[in-house]
PDB file of C-alpha atoms in Angstrom:
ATOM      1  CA  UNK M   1      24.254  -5.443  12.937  1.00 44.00           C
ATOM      2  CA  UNK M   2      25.708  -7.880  15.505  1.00 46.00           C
ATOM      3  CA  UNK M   3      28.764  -6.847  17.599  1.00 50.00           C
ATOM      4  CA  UNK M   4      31.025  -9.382  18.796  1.00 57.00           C
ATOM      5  CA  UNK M   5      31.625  -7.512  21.940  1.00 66.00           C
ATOM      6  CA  UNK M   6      31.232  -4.057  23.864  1.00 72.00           C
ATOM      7  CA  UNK M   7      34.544  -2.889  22.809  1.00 81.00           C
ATOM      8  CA  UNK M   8      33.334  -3.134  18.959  1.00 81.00           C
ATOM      9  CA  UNK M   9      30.753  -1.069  19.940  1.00 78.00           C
ATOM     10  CA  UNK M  10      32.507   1.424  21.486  1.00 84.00           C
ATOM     11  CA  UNK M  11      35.222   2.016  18.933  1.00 89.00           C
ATOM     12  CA  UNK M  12      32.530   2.251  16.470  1.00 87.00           C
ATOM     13  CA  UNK M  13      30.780   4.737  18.588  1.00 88.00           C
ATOM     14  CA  UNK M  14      34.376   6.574  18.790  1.00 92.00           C
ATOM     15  CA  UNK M  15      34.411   6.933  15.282  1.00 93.00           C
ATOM     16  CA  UNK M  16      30.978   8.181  14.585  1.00 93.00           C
ATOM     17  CA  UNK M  17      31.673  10.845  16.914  1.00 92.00           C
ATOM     18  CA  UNK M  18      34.951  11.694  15.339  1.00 95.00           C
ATOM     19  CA  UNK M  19      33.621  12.332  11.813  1.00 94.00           C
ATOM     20  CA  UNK M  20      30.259  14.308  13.285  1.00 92.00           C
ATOM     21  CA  UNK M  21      32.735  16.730  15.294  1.00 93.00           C
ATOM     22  CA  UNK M  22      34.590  17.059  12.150  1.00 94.00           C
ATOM     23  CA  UNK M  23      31.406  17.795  10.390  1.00 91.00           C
ATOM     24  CA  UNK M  24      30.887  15.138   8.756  1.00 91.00           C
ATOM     25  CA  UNK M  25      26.870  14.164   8.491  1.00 89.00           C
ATOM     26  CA  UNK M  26      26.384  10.986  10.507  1.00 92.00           C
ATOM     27  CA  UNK M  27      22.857   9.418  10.612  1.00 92.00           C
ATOM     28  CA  UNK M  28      21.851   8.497  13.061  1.00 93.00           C
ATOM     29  CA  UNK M  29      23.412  10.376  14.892  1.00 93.00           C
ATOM     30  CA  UNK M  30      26.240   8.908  17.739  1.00 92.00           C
ATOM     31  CA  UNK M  31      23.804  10.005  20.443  1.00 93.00           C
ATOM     32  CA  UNK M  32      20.907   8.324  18.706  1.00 95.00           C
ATOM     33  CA  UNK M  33      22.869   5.491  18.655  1.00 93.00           C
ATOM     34  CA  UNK M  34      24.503   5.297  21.784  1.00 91.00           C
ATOM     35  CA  UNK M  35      20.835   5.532  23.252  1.00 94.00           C
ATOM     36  CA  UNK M  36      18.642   2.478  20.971  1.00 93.00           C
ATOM     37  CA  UNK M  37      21.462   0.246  21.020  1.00 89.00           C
ATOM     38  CA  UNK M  38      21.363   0.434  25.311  1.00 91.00           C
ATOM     39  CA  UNK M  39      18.166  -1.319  25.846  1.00 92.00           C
ATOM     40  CA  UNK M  40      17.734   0.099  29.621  1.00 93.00           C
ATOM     41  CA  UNK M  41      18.513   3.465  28.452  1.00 95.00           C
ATOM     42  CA  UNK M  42      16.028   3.730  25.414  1.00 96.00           C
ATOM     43  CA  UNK M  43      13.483   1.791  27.426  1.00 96.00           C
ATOM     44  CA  UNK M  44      13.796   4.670  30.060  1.00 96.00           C
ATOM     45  CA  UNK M  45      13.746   7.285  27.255  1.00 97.00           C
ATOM     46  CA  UNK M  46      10.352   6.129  25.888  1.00 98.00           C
ATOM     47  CA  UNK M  47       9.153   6.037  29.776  1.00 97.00           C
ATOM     48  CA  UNK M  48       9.888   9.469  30.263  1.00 97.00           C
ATOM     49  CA  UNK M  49       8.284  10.283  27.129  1.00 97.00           C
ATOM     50  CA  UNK M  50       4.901   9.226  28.849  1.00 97.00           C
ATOM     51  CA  UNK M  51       5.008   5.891  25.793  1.00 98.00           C
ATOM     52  CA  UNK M  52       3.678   2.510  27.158  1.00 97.00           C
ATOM     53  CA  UNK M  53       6.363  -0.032  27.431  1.00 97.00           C
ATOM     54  CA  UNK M  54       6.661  -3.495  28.758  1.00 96.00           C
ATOM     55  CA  UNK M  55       7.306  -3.302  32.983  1.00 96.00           C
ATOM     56  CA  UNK M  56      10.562  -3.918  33.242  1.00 96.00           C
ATOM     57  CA  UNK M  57      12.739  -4.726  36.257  1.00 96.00           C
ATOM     58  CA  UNK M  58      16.667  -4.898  36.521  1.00 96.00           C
ATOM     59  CA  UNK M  59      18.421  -6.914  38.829  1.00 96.00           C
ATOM     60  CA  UNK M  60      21.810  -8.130  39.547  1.00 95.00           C
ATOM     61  CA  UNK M  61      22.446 -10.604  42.510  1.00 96.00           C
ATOM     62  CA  UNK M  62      20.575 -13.851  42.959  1.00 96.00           C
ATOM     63  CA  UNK M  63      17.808 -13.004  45.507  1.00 96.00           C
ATOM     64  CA  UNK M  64      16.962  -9.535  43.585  1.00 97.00           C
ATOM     65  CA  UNK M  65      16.236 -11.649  40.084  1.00 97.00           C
ATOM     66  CA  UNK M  66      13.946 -14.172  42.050  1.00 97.00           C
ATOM     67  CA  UNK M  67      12.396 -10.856  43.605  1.00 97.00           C
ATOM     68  CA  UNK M  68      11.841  -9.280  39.915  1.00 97.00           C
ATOM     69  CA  UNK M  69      10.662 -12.648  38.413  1.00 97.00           C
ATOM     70  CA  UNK M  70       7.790 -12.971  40.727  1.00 97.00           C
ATOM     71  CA  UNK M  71       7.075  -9.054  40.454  1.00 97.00           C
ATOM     72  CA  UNK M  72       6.387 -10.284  36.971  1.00 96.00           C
ATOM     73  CA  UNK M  73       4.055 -12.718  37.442  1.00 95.00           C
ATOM     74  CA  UNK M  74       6.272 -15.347  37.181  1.00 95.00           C
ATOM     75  CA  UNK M  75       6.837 -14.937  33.413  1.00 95.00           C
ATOM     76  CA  UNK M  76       9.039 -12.909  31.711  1.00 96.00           C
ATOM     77  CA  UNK M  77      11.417 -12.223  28.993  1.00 95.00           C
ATOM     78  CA  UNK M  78      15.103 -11.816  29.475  1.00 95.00           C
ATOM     79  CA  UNK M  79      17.111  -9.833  27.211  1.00 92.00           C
ATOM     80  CA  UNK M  80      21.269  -8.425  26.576  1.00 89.00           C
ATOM     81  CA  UNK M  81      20.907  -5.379  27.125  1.00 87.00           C
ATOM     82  CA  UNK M  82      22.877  -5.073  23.987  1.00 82.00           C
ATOM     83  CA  UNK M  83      21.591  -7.037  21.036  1.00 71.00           C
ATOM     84  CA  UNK M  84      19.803  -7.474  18.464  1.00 69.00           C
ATOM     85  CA  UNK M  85      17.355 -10.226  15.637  1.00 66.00           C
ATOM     86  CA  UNK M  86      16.350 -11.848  18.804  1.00 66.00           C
ATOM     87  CA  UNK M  87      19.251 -13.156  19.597  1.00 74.00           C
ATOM     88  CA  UNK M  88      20.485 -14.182  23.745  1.00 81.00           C
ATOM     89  CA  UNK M  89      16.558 -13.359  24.752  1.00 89.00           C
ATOM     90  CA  UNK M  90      14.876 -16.488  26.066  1.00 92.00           C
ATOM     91  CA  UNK M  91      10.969 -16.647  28.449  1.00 94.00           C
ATOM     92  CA  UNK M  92      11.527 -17.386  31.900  1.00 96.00           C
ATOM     93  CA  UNK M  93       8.317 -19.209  33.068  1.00 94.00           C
ATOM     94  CA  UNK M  94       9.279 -21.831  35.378  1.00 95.00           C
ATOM     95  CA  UNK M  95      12.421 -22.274  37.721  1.00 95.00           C
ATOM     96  CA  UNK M  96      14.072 -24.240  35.366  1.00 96.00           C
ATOM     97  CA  UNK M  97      14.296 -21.712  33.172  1.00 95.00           C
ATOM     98  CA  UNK M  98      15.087 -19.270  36.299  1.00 97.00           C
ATOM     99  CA  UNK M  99      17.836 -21.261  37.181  1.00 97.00           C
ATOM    100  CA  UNK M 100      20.535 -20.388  34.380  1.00 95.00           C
ATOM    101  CA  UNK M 101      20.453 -16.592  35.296  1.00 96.00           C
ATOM    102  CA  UNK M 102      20.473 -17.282  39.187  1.00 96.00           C
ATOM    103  CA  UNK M 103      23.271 -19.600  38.648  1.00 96.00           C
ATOM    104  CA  UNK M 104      25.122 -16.700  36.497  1.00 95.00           C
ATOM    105  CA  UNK M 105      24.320 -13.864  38.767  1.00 95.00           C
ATOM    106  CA  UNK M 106      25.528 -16.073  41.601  1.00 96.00           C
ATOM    107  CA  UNK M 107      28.907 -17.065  39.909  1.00 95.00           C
ATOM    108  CA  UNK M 108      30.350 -13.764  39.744  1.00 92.00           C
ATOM    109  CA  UNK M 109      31.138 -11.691  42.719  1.00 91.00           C
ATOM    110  CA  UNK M 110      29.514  -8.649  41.715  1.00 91.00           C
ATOM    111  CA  UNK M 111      26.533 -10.604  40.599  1.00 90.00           C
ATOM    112  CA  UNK M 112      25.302  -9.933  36.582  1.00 92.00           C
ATOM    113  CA  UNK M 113      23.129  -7.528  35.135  1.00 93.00           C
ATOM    114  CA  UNK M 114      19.959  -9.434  34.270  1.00 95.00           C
ATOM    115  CA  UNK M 115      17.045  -7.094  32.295  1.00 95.00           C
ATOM    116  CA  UNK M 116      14.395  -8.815  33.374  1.00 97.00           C
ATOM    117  CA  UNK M 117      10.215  -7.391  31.598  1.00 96.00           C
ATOM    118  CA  UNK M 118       7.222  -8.605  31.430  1.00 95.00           C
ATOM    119  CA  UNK M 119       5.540 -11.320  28.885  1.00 94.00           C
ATOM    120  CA  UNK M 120       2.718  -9.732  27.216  1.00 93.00           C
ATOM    121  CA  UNK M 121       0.140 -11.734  26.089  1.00 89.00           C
ATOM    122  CA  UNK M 122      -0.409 -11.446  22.059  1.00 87.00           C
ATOM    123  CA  UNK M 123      -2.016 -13.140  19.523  1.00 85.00           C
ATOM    124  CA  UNK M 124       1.474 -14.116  18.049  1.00 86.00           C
ATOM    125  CA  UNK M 125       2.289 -11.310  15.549  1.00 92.00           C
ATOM    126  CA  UNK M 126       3.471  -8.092  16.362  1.00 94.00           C
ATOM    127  CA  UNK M 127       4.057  -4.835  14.048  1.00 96.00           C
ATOM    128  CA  UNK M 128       7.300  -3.307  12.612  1.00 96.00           C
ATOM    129  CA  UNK M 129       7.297   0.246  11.796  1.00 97.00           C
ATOM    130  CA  UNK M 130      10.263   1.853   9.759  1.00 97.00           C
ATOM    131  CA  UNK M 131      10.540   5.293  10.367  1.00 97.00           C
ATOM    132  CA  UNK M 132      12.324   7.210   7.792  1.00 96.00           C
ATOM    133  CA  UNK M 133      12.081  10.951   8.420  1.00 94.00           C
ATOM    134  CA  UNK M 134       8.351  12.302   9.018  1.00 93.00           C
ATOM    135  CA  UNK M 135       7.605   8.463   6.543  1.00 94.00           C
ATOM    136  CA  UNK M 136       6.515   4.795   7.903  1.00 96.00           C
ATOM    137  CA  UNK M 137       6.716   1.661   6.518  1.00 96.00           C
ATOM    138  CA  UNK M 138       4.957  -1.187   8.622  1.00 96.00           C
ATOM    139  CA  UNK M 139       4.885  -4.728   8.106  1.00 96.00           C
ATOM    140  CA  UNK M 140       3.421  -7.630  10.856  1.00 95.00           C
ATOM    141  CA  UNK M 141       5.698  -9.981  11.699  1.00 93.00           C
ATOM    142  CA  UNK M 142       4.215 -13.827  12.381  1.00 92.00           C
ATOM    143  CA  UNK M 143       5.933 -16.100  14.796  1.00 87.00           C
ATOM    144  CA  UNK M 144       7.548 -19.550  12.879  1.00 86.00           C
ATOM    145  CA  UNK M 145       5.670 -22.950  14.579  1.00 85.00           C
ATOM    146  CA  UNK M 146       6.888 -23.305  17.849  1.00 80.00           C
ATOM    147  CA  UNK M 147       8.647 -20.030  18.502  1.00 80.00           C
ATOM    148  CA  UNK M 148       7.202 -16.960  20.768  1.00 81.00           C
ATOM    149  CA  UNK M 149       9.621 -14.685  18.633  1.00 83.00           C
ATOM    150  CA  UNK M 150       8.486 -13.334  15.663  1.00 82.00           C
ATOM    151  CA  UNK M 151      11.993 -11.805  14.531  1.00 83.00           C
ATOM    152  CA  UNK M 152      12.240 -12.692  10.717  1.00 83.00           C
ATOM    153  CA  UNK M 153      15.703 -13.575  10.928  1.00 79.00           C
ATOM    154  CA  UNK M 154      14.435 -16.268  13.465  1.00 81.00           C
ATOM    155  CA  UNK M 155      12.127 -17.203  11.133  1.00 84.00           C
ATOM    156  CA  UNK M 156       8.845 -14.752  11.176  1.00 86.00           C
ATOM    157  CA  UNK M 157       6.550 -14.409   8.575  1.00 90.00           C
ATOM    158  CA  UNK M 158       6.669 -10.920   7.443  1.00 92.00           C
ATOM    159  CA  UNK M 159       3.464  -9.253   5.245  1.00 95.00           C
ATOM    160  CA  UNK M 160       2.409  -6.134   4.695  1.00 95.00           C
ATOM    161  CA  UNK M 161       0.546  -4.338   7.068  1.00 96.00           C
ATOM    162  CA  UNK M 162      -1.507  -1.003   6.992  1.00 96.00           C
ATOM    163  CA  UNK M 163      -1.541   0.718  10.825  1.00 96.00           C
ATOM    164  CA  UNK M 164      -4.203   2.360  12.294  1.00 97.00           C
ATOM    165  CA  UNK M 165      -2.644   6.148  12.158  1.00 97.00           C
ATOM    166  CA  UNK M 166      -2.099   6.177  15.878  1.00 97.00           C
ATOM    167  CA  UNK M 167       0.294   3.336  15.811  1.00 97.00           C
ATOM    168  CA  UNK M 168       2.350   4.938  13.019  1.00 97.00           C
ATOM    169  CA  UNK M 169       2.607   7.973  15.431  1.00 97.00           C
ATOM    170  CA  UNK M 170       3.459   6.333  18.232  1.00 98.00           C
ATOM    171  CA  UNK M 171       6.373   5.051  16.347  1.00 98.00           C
ATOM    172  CA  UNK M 172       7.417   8.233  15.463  1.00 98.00           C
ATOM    173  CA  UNK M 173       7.338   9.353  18.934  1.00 98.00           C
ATOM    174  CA  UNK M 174       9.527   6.719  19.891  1.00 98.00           C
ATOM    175  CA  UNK M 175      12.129   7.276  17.366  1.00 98.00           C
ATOM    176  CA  UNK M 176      11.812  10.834  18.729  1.00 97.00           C
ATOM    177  CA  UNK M 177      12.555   9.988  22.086  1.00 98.00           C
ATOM    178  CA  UNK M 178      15.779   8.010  21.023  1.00 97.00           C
ATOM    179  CA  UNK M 179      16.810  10.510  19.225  1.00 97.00           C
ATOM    180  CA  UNK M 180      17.331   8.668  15.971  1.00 97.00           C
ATOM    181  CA  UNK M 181      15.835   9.644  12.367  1.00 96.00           C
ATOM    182  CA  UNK M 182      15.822   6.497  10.622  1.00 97.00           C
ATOM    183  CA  UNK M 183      14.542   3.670  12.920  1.00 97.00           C
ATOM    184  CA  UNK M 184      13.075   0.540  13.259  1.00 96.00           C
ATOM    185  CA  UNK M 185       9.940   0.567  15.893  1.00 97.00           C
ATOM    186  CA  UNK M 186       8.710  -2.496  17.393  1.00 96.00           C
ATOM    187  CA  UNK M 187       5.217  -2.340  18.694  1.00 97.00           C
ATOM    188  CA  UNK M 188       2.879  -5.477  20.405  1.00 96.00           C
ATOM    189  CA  UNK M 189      -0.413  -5.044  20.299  1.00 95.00           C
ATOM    190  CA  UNK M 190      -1.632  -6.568  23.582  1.00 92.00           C
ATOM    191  CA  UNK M 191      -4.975  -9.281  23.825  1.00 89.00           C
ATOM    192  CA  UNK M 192      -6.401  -6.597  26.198  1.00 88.00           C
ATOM    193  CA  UNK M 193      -6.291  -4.225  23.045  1.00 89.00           C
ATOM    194  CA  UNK M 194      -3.191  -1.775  24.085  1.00 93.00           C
ATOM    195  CA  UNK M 195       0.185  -1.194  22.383  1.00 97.00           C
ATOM    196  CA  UNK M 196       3.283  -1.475  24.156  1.00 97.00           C
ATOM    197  CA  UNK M 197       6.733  -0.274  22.513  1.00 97.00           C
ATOM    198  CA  UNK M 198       9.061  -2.865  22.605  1.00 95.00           C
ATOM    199  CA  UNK M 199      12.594  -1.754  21.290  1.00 93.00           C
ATOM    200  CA  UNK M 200      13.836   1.447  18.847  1.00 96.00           C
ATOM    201  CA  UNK M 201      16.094  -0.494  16.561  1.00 94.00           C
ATOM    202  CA  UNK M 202      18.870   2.519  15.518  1.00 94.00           C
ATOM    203  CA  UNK M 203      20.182   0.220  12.827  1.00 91.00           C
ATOM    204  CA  UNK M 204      16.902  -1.385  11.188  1.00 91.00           C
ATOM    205  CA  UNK M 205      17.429  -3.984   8.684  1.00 85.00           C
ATOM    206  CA  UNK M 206      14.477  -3.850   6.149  1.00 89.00           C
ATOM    207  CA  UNK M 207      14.896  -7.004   3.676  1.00 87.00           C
ATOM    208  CA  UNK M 208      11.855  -8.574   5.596  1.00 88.00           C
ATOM    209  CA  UNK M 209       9.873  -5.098   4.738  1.00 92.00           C
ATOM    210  CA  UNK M 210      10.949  -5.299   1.245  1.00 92.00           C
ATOM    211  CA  UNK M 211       9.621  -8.725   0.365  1.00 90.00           C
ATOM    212  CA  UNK M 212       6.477  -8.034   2.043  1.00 93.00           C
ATOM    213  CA  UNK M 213       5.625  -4.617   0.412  1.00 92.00           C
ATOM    214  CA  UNK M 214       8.075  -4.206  -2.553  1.00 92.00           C
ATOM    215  CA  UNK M 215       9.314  -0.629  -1.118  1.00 91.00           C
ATOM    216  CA  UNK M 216      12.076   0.272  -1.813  1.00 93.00           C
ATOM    217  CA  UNK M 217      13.702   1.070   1.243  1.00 92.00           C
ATOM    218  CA  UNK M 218      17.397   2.524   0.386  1.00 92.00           C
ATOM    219  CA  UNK M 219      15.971   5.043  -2.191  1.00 94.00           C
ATOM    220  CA  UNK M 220      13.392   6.272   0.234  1.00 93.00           C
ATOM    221  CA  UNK M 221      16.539   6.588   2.915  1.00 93.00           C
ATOM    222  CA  UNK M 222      18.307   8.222  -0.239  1.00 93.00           C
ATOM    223  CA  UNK M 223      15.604  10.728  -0.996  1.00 93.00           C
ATOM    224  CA  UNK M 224      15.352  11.394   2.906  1.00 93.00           C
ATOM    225  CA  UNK M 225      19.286  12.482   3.201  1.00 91.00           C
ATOM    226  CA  UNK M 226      19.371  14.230  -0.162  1.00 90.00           C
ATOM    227  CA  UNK M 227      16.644  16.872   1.329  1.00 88.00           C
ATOM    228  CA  UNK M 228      17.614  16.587   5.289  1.00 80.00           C
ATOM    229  CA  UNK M 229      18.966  19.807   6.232  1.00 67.00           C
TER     230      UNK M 229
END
């Protein structure tokens, strides 16, 4: 889903939480929402769940980005912190690619929020896990030709994939953490052979998924809220 702004988010928000306090099911729930769609605030949710995720380092004036670049090596991935298919997040490897956020944070008096974490090495694919209830649905995700991002609506290559059980688990746990029941888990498996948690995606699409596998994925979501209690 792609929000024009924070105020469409918000009012959204406001209206989820209307209908739940009415009693109205609402899945996920605001909370869960309100948490995966904040990328600094899920990010320190799976943290203080003990998951592994990217280091990360936010800064907001000029001098405290060049600090958190070069804390990461000197290569890096900024992101919105709200956002989502890839969109706004570019590699910051050199200074010309520095330059644009230095030039932003230094623009506006207060400086600008700048979500700065670390590039991890991969062998260009990385897994999607769909967690739907206690069930997963996985798929790998490809990168198109000359693109680090293997979002499919960038252009990744989606087929199916069968996780080792541990991975499936760990995306469980993360959708845990977030407090969301139907979720979308990102996970990069690393060249020195671990598996860092990218993002909890609260509103998963799954049309990549379904030409990969041939799941169904909105009657599994259907069975799942016909027997949630």
């Amino acid at each position: 889903v792609l929000f024009r702004s924070l105020e469409e988010v918000i009012f959204r928000m406001d209206i989820l939480g209307r209908l739940a306090a009415g009693g109205t099911p609402v899945v996920n729930s605001p909370r869960g929402l309100e948490i995966a769609i904040d990328k600094y605030l899920s990010l320190a949710r799976l943290a203080a769940a003990g998951l592994a995720v990217p280091r990360t380092v936010v800064a907001q004036h000029p001098t405290g980005i060049r600090e958190a670049w070069r804390s990461l090596g000197g290569d890096c991935v900024a992101k919105p912190l709200f956002g989502s298919g890839g969109r706004g997040i570019i590699r910051v490897r050199d200074e010309a690619s520095l330059a644009p956020l230095i030039a932003t944070a230094a623009s506006q008096p207060t400086g600008a929020v700048t979500y700065l974490q670390e590039f991890v090495p991969h062998a260009g694919w990385d897994v999607r896990i769909l967690v739907v209830g206690d069930d997963t649905f996985a798929i790998r995700r490809f990168a198109a030709a000359g693109e680090w991002r293997t979002n499919v609506s960038l252009g990744g290559r989606p087929e199916a994939f069968a996780p080792p059980p541990a991975w499936s688990d760990l995306a469980r746990a993360a959708a845990r953490a977030v407090e969301t029941e139907i979720a979308g888990v990102d996970l990069l498996p690393a060249q020195d052979g671990s598996v860092v948690i990218l993002e909890v995606n609260a509103v998963p699409g799954w049309r990549g998924l379904e030409a990969a596998t041939g799941v169904r994925v909105a009657d599994t979501i259907v069975r799942y809220l016909e027997t949630r209690r």
